[in-house]
Amino acid sequence: MSVLLETSLGDIVVDLFVDETPLASKNFLKLCKSKYYNFTYFHRVERDFIAQAGDPTGTGNGGQSIYGQLGGSALVTGEIRPQLKHERGTVSMVGQSGTGAVGSQFFIALGDQVDYLDGKHTVVGRVAEGMSVVDELNQSICDKDSRPLRDVLIRHTIILDDPFDDPPGLQCPSSPLVPSREQQSLLRIEARYEQLATADSESARRERDARAQALTLEMIGDLPYADVRPPENILFVCKLNPLTQSDDLHTIFARFGTIDSCQVICDPDTGASLGYAFVEFREKSACEEAYFKMDNVLVDDRRIRVDFSQSVSRVRGKWVRLHDGGKYQARRKYRGDSSRPAVDQYEMVFDSGSKDKRRQQRRSRSPSHRHRRSPDRHCRSRHD
């Protein structure tokens, strides 16, 4: 039950109180899902008080609920809960005077001395990540109307977890690459020309750097090919208890779907667990569900961390580059070809290199190998 707000200052993750305020939380989630907030800005920022946004008109008097967007009521009943207090980092829907009903506008509390807002506005969540961004927003230089001189835009919203069904007729478009003409007319020059252009050039630079690094890794053999992408159905699990075995993880993660492979990585010499594992699901949807529900869960007295695997060891050796056009095809498998590692096992970065090195060391120490390299010395010893 989380939402990611991509702003011009950085990303802010908001965890919603869906159990305490289901109506307001659903309204906020669906507005984010429909991209209603895209390219709106924080139109009111008062230092150590609040940062208010969510009004497409930028006046503080506009905006409506998701149901108003679908032809229904423009407001949703407020859900003021005594146990939910305003404090630094809380996210609240702006309540109408007298009724407390909410539309689309919301604010983030920037200070701790804001308890006089309790009972007036619906607290719907709290900033879980990105408080440094909130602190930077709090330092914005504003005009006489409390609007930042350099607009802080909400460029994009991403739903991380949504427990609610979509209202009938809800449209969920992809994020526009640029703001509409109406939105551009509301933005200050600094934001429209400087901030957006800087972001675009920075994104292009990062893409070029990433491409160059990938080609370098392909040339030195660390990647099978530059365009490789990690599988989307494999999870990386770390911070495991050394006693946790592969069968234990298989039993825990199997409730999300069919598992094709579950392997705790162990030291090749001692056999001791290295504290991390890979879990491969048959379906991508099962992998995503396990990611959202198993991260930071207690397993064998350890808080495990779960993320999508960035390893391409399962891809290595499965594809070969063709000479005509740079395309790829599946590698043919030959019977008795034991020179390649089994594709159902995960390699560690030092596996292949250390094996070759140990093999060369054994050959150099063996008497027969030394004799093959020095036939003249061997012959002289026989004659002597």
Short mmCIF file of C-alpha atoms in Angstrom, two decimals:
data_model
loop_
_atom_site.label_atom_id
_atom_site.label_comp_id
_atom_site.label_asym_id
_atom_site.label_seq_id
_atom_site.Cartn_x
_atom_site.Cartn_y
_atom_site.Cartn_z
CA MET A 1 0.00 0.00 0.00
CA SER A 2 2.62 2.45 -1.15
CA VAL A 3 3.03 5.15 -3.79
CA LEU A 4 6.22 6.54 -5.32
CA LEU A 5 6.17 10.24 -6.18
CA GLU A 6 8.89 11.20 -8.66
CA THR A 7 9.51 14.92 -8.08
CA SER A 8 12.00 17.34 -9.58
CA LEU A 9 13.93 17.17 -6.28
CA GLY A 10 13.94 13.38 -5.97
CA ASP A 11 11.74 10.41 -5.14
CA ILE A 12 9.32 10.24 -2.20
CA VAL A 13 7.73 6.95 -1.12
CA VAL A 14 4.46 7.23 0.82
CA ASP A 15 3.04 4.35 2.88
CA LEU A 16 -0.75 4.68 3.21
CA PHE A 17 -2.94 3.88 6.22
CA VAL A 18 -5.43 1.83 4.20
CA ASP A 19 -6.91 0.13 7.26
CA GLU A 20 -7.62 3.33 9.16
CA THR A 21 -8.61 5.53 6.18
CA PRO A 22 -9.74 3.22 3.34
CA LEU A 23 -11.85 5.79 1.43
CA ALA A 24 -9.25 8.56 1.39
CA SER A 25 -6.42 6.09 0.70
CA LYS A 26 -8.29 4.60 -2.26
CA ASN A 27 -9.00 8.08 -3.61
CA PHE A 28 -5.30 9.04 -3.39
CA LEU A 29 -4.13 5.73 -4.90
CA LYS A 30 -6.48 5.92 -7.87
CA LEU A 31 -5.62 9.57 -8.55
CA CYS A 32 -1.95 8.53 -8.67
CA LYS A 33 -2.79 5.54 -10.86
CA SER A 34 -4.70 7.70 -13.35
CA LYS A 35 -1.66 10.09 -13.52
CA TYR A 36 -3.82 12.95 -12.25
CA TYR A 37 -0.86 14.45 -10.38
CA ASN A 38 1.60 14.26 -13.26
CA PHE A 39 3.26 17.66 -13.86
CA THR A 40 1.37 19.36 -11.06
CA TYR A 41 3.54 21.22 -8.57
CA PHE A 42 3.72 22.14 -4.91
CA HIS A 43 1.85 25.42 -5.02
CA ARG A 44 2.22 26.22 -1.31
CA VAL A 45 5.33 25.62 0.81
CA GLU A 46 5.59 27.16 4.28
CA ARG A 47 8.84 26.37 6.08
CA ASP A 48 8.47 23.99 9.03
CA PHE A 49 4.72 23.86 8.39
CA ILE A 50 3.37 22.15 5.24
CA ALA A 51 4.07 21.57 1.53
CA GLN A 52 0.77 21.44 -0.36
CA ALA A 53 0.16 19.97 -3.83
CA GLY A 54 -2.42 18.10 -5.88
CA ASP A 55 -4.22 21.04 -7.52
CA PRO A 56 -4.00 20.97 -11.34
CA THR A 57 -4.91 24.68 -11.48
CA GLY A 58 -2.11 25.68 -9.09
CA THR A 59 -4.41 28.09 -7.25
CA GLY A 60 -5.21 26.02 -4.17
CA ASN A 61 -8.91 26.08 -5.05
CA GLY A 62 -9.07 23.34 -7.70
CA GLY A 63 -8.95 19.57 -7.91
CA GLN A 64 -11.51 16.85 -7.36
CA SER A 65 -11.66 13.24 -6.23
CA ILE A 66 -11.22 10.25 -8.51
CA TYR A 67 -15.00 9.85 -8.56
CA GLY A 68 -15.36 13.41 -9.78
CA GLN A 69 -13.05 12.49 -12.65
CA LEU A 70 -15.45 9.66 -13.50
CA GLY A 71 -18.58 11.83 -13.39
CA GLY A 72 -19.46 11.33 -9.74
CA SER A 73 -19.01 13.36 -6.57
CA ALA A 74 -16.08 15.78 -6.57
CA LEU A 75 -15.43 15.12 -2.87
CA VAL A 76 -14.91 12.05 -0.69
CA THR A 77 -16.01 11.82 2.92
CA GLY A 78 -13.18 12.71 5.26
CA GLU A 79 -11.88 10.08 7.70
CA ILE A 80 -10.45 11.90 10.68
CA ARG A 81 -9.07 9.38 13.18
CA PRO A 82 -8.02 10.49 16.69
CA GLN A 83 -5.15 7.99 16.75
CA LEU A 84 -3.59 9.49 13.60
CA LYS A 85 -1.71 12.66 14.52
CA HIS A 86 -0.03 15.25 12.34
CA GLU A 87 3.74 15.25 12.69
CA ARG A 88 6.80 15.69 10.50
CA GLY A 89 6.54 13.39 7.47
CA THR A 90 2.81 12.65 7.62
CA VAL A 91 0.77 12.97 4.41
CA SER A 92 -2.79 14.32 4.70
CA MET A 93 -5.64 15.05 2.32
CA VAL A 94 -6.77 18.66 2.55
CA GLY A 95 -10.18 18.75 4.22
CA GLN A 96 -12.93 21.18 3.28
CA SER A 97 -13.74 23.69 5.99
CA GLY A 98 -16.65 22.50 8.10
CA THR A 99 -17.20 19.08 6.48
CA GLY A 100 -13.66 17.69 6.29
CA ALA A 101 -14.46 16.17 2.86
CA VAL A 102 -11.43 15.68 0.59
CA GLY A 103 -10.75 16.08 -3.11
CA SER A 104 -7.34 15.75 -4.75
CA GLN A 105 -5.18 18.19 -2.78
CA PHE A 106 -2.79 16.85 -0.16
CA PHE A 107 0.06 18.14 1.97
CA ILE A 108 3.20 16.86 3.67
CA ALA A 109 3.88 18.07 7.20
CA LEU A 110 7.32 19.71 7.35
CA GLY A 111 7.60 20.28 11.10
CA ASP A 112 6.76 18.66 14.41
CA GLN A 113 4.71 21.50 15.90
CA VAL A 114 1.65 20.96 13.69
CA ASP A 115 -0.66 19.18 16.12
CA TYR A 116 -3.26 21.97 15.76
CA LEU A 117 -4.07 20.41 12.34
CA ASP A 118 -5.44 17.32 14.11
CA GLY A 119 -9.18 16.92 13.69
CA LYS A 120 -9.28 19.13 10.59
CA HIS A 121 -7.63 17.04 7.86
CA THR A 122 -7.47 13.33 7.05
CA VAL A 123 -4.07 11.76 7.67
CA VAL A 124 -3.69 9.11 4.94
CA GLY A 125 -0.04 8.07 5.20
CA ARG A 126 3.55 8.77 6.08
CA VAL A 127 6.75 9.36 4.11
CA ALA A 128 8.63 6.05 4.27
CA GLU A 129 11.56 7.02 2.03
CA GLY A 130 12.80 10.35 0.76
CA MET A 131 12.79 12.53 3.90
CA SER A 132 15.94 14.18 2.55
CA VAL A 133 13.84 15.30 -0.43
CA VAL A 134 11.17 16.61 1.96
CA ASP A 135 13.84 18.52 3.89
CA GLU A 136 15.11 20.08 0.66
CA LEU A 137 11.54 21.00 -0.24
CA ASN A 138 11.21 22.64 3.17
CA GLN A 139 14.15 24.93 2.32
CA SER A 140 12.54 26.24 -0.89
CA ILE A 141 12.67 29.99 -1.45
CA CYS A 142 9.11 31.19 -2.02
CA ASP A 143 7.31 34.31 -3.17
CA LYS A 144 4.76 36.29 -1.16
CA ASP A 145 2.09 33.68 -1.98
CA SER A 146 4.24 30.83 -0.55
CA ARG A 147 4.86 29.37 -4.00
CA PRO A 148 8.47 28.23 -4.59
CA LEU A 149 10.32 30.48 -7.02
CA ARG A 150 11.58 27.32 -8.71
CA ASP A 151 8.66 24.96 -9.16
CA VAL A 152 8.88 21.54 -7.52
CA LEU A 153 7.08 19.27 -9.98
CA ILE A 154 5.48 15.89 -9.47
CA ARG A 155 6.67 14.36 -12.73
CA HIS A 156 5.34 10.85 -12.32
CA THR A 157 3.53 8.62 -9.85
CA ILE A 158 4.05 4.87 -9.52
CA ILE A 159 1.81 2.51 -7.55
CA LEU A 160 3.94 0.09 -5.56
CA ASP A 161 1.06 -1.80 -3.94
CA ASP A 162 -2.68 -1.33 -4.49
CA PRO A 163 -5.18 -3.46 -2.50
CA PHE A 164 -8.27 -1.76 -3.97
CA ASP A 165 -10.26 -2.60 -7.10
CA ASP A 166 -10.36 0.09 -9.78
CA PRO A 167 -13.60 2.09 -10.08
CA PRO A 168 -15.55 1.35 -13.28
CA GLY A 169 -14.27 3.42 -16.19
CA LEU A 170 -10.90 4.30 -14.65
CA GLN A 171 -8.29 5.03 -17.32
CA CYS A 172 -4.62 4.50 -16.47
CA PRO A 173 -2.55 6.19 -19.19
CA SER A 174 1.22 6.04 -19.36
CA SER A 175 3.14 9.07 -18.15
CA PRO A 176 3.48 11.81 -20.81
CA LEU A 177 7.00 12.62 -21.91
CA VAL A 178 6.35 16.36 -21.66
CA PRO A 179 3.64 18.39 -19.88
CA SER A 180 0.61 19.52 -21.84
CA ARG A 181 0.32 23.08 -23.14
CA GLU A 182 -2.05 23.98 -20.31
CA GLN A 183 0.37 22.61 -17.74
CA GLN A 184 3.31 24.43 -19.34
CA SER A 185 1.44 27.74 -19.07
CA LEU A 186 1.28 27.31 -15.27
CA LEU A 187 4.98 26.58 -14.78
CA ARG A 188 7.67 29.09 -14.05
CA ILE A 189 10.45 29.57 -16.63
CA GLU A 190 13.07 28.06 -14.36
CA ALA A 191 11.22 24.82 -14.01
CA ARG A 192 10.02 24.50 -17.60
CA TYR A 193 13.27 25.26 -19.41
CA GLU A 194 16.04 24.66 -16.92
CA GLN A 195 14.88 21.81 -14.72
CA LEU A 196 13.18 19.67 -17.38
CA ALA A 197 16.01 20.19 -19.90
CA THR A 198 18.59 19.33 -17.26
CA ALA A 199 16.70 16.15 -16.37
CA ASP A 200 16.46 15.10 -20.02
CA SER A 201 20.17 15.68 -20.67
CA GLU A 202 21.10 13.88 -17.44
CA SER A 203 18.95 10.90 -18.41
CA ALA A 204 20.53 10.74 -21.87
CA ARG A 205 24.01 10.94 -20.35
CA ARG A 206 23.25 8.09 -17.96
CA GLU A 207 21.95 5.94 -20.81
CA ARG A 208 25.13 6.54 -22.84
CA ASP A 209 27.33 5.73 -19.85
CA ALA A 210 25.39 2.56 -19.10
CA ARG A 211 25.67 1.44 -22.73
CA ALA A 212 29.43 2.07 -22.79
CA GLN A 213 29.92 0.16 -19.54
CA ALA A 214 27.88 -2.77 -20.85
CA LEU A 215 30.00 -2.97 -24.01
CA THR A 216 33.15 -2.90 -21.90
CA LEU A 217 31.88 -5.76 -19.74
CA GLU A 218 31.03 -7.74 -22.88
CA MET A 219 34.53 -7.27 -24.29
CA ILE A 220 36.26 -8.47 -21.12
CA GLY A 221 33.88 -11.42 -20.82
CA ASP A 222 31.91 -10.42 -17.71
CA LEU A 223 28.68 -10.24 -19.73
CA PRO A 224 27.62 -12.69 -22.46
CA TYR A 225 26.45 -9.71 -24.56
CA ALA A 226 25.83 -6.02 -23.94
CA ASP A 227 22.04 -6.14 -24.37
CA VAL A 228 21.58 -8.87 -21.77
CA ARG A 229 18.82 -8.32 -19.24
CA PRO A 230 18.47 -10.18 -15.94
CA PRO A 231 15.55 -12.62 -15.74
CA GLU A 232 12.35 -11.18 -14.30
CA ASN A 233 11.31 -14.33 -12.47
CA ILE A 234 14.30 -14.75 -10.13
CA LEU A 235 14.68 -13.24 -6.65
CA PHE A 236 17.90 -12.53 -4.80
CA VAL A 237 17.61 -13.25 -1.07
CA CYS A 238 20.33 -12.14 1.34
CA LYS A 239 21.10 -11.75 5.06
CA LEU A 240 20.16 -15.39 5.60
CA ASN A 241 20.87 -17.32 8.76
CA PRO A 242 23.80 -19.70 8.07
CA LEU A 243 21.53 -22.55 9.22
CA THR A 244 18.87 -21.82 6.60
CA GLN A 245 18.95 -24.44 3.85
CA SER A 246 17.63 -24.46 0.29
CA ASP A 247 14.73 -26.74 1.25
CA ASP A 248 13.71 -24.30 3.99
CA LEU A 249 13.54 -21.39 1.56
CA HIS A 250 11.70 -23.53 -0.99
CA THR A 251 9.01 -24.33 1.58
CA ILE A 252 8.65 -20.66 2.57
CA PHE A 253 8.50 -19.20 -0.95
CA ALA A 254 6.44 -22.01 -2.51
CA ARG A 255 3.20 -20.47 -1.25
CA PHE A 256 3.51 -17.74 -3.89
CA GLY A 257 3.75 -20.08 -6.87
CA THR A 258 5.67 -22.89 -8.55
CA ILE A 259 9.43 -22.73 -7.94
CA ASP A 260 11.77 -24.13 -10.59
CA SER A 261 14.95 -23.61 -8.57
CA CYS A 262 15.84 -22.58 -5.03
CA GLN A 263 19.52 -22.52 -4.14
CA VAL A 264 21.43 -21.21 -1.13
CA ILE A 265 24.93 -20.33 -2.34
CA CYS A 266 27.67 -22.07 -0.36
CA ASP A 267 31.44 -21.82 -0.14
CA PRO A 268 32.93 -24.30 -2.67
CA ASP A 269 35.61 -25.45 -0.23
CA THR A 270 33.88 -25.61 3.16
CA GLY A 271 30.27 -26.01 2.03
CA ALA A 272 29.17 -23.31 4.50
CA SER A 273 26.34 -20.99 3.55
CA LEU A 274 27.41 -17.57 2.26
CA GLY A 275 24.18 -16.02 3.48
CA TYR A 276 22.43 -15.43 0.17
CA ALA A 277 20.30 -17.44 -2.26
CA PHE A 278 18.44 -17.34 -5.58
CA VAL A 279 14.78 -18.33 -5.92
CA GLU A 280 13.50 -18.90 -9.47
CA PHE A 281 9.74 -18.89 -10.03
CA ARG A 282 7.97 -20.28 -13.04
CA GLU A 283 5.69 -17.24 -13.31
CA LYS A 284 6.72 -13.59 -13.20
CA SER A 285 3.59 -12.64 -11.23
CA ALA A 286 4.49 -15.06 -8.43
CA CYS A 287 7.98 -13.57 -8.29
CA GLU A 288 6.59 -10.05 -7.95
CA GLU A 289 4.19 -11.07 -5.18
CA ALA A 290 6.98 -12.76 -3.24
CA TYR A 291 9.14 -9.65 -3.61
CA PHE A 292 6.50 -7.36 -2.10
CA LYS A 293 5.55 -9.68 0.76
CA MET A 294 8.82 -11.31 1.82
CA ASP A 295 11.22 -8.38 2.06
CA ASN A 296 12.30 -7.70 5.67
CA VAL A 297 10.49 -10.82 6.93
CA LEU A 298 11.90 -12.75 9.91
CA VAL A 299 13.29 -16.15 8.85
CA ASP A 300 15.26 -18.25 11.34
CA ASP A 301 15.73 -15.19 13.60
CA ARG A 302 17.13 -13.08 10.73
CA ARG A 303 15.50 -10.20 8.84
CA ILE A 304 16.02 -11.26 5.24
CA ARG A 305 16.20 -8.82 2.34
CA VAL A 306 14.61 -9.67 -1.00
CA ASP A 307 15.22 -8.02 -4.36
CA PHE A 308 15.01 -8.91 -8.03
CA SER A 309 18.14 -10.73 -9.14
CA GLN A 310 20.59 -8.86 -11.32
CA SER A 311 22.62 -11.98 -12.04
CA VAL A 312 22.86 -13.17 -15.64
CA SER A 313 24.62 -16.45 -14.85
CA ARG A 314 21.49 -18.32 -15.95
CA VAL A 315 21.63 -16.54 -19.31
CA ARG A 316 25.36 -17.09 -19.90
CA GLY A 317 26.01 -19.90 -22.32
CA LYS A 318 22.41 -20.14 -23.56
CA TRP A 319 22.80 -17.67 -26.47
CA VAL A 320 25.45 -17.02 -29.09
CA ARG A 321 25.90 -14.01 -31.36
CA LEU A 322 25.44 -14.51 -35.08
CA HIS A 323 27.79 -12.80 -37.52
CA ASP A 324 24.98 -11.47 -39.72
CA GLY A 325 23.45 -8.40 -38.11
CA GLY A 326 24.47 -9.06 -34.52
CA LYS A 327 21.45 -11.24 -33.75
CA TYR A 328 21.38 -14.06 -31.22
CA GLN A 329 20.25 -17.66 -31.34
CA ALA A 330 20.03 -20.44 -28.78
CA ARG A 331 23.27 -22.38 -28.38
CA ARG A 332 23.13 -25.98 -29.61
CA LYS A 333 23.74 -28.54 -26.91
CA TYR A 334 26.00 -31.50 -27.66
CA ARG A 335 26.00 -34.78 -25.82
CA GLY A 336 28.95 -35.21 -23.53
CA ASP A 337 29.82 -31.53 -23.49
CA SER A 338 30.93 -31.21 -19.89
CA SER A 339 33.17 -28.20 -20.40
CA ARG A 340 30.30 -25.79 -19.66
CA PRO A 341 28.71 -25.40 -16.23
CA ALA A 342 25.26 -26.84 -15.73
CA VAL A 343 22.61 -24.25 -16.49
CA ASP A 344 20.58 -25.29 -13.42
CA GLN A 345 23.32 -24.07 -11.08
CA TYR A 346 24.26 -20.51 -10.19
CA GLU A 347 27.90 -19.60 -10.64
CA MET A 348 29.84 -17.35 -8.28
CA VAL A 349 32.04 -14.71 -9.82
CA PHE A 350 35.23 -16.54 -8.81
CA ASP A 351 34.14 -20.03 -9.90
CA SER A 352 35.42 -20.31 -13.46
CA GLY A 353 38.54 -18.22 -12.97
CA SER A 354 39.62 -19.99 -9.77
CA LYS A 355 39.04 -23.43 -11.31
CA ASP A 356 41.22 -22.61 -14.31
CA LYS A 357 43.91 -21.16 -12.06
CA ARG A 358 43.94 -24.21 -9.77
CA ARG A 359 44.08 -26.50 -12.82
CA GLN A 360 47.10 -24.62 -14.18
CA GLN A 361 48.82 -24.75 -10.79
CA ARG A 362 48.31 -28.50 -10.52
CA ARG A 363 49.69 -29.02 -14.01
CA SER A 364 52.75 -26.89 -13.32
CA ARG A 365 53.50 -28.85 -10.12
CA SER A 366 53.05 -32.31 -11.63
CA PRO A 367 56.36 -34.14 -12.55
CA SER A 368 54.97 -35.39 -15.84
CA HIS A 369 54.06 -31.86 -16.86
CA ARG A 370 57.55 -30.58 -16.08
CA HIS A 371 59.09 -33.47 -18.04
CA ARG A 372 56.94 -32.71 -21.07
CA ARG A 373 58.11 -29.14 -21.04
CA SER A 374 61.82 -30.09 -20.65
CA PRO A 375 62.50 -33.18 -22.80
CA ASP A 376 66.22 -32.40 -23.10
CA ARG A 377 66.72 -32.39 -19.33
CA HIS A 378 64.83 -35.70 -19.05
CA CYS A 379 67.03 -37.27 -21.71
CA ARG A 380 70.22 -36.07 -20.04
CA SER A 381 69.20 -37.63 -16.75
CA ARG A 382 68.65 -41.00 -18.45
CA HIS A 383 72.05 -40.91 -20.15
CA ASP A 384 73.74 -39.90 -16.93
#
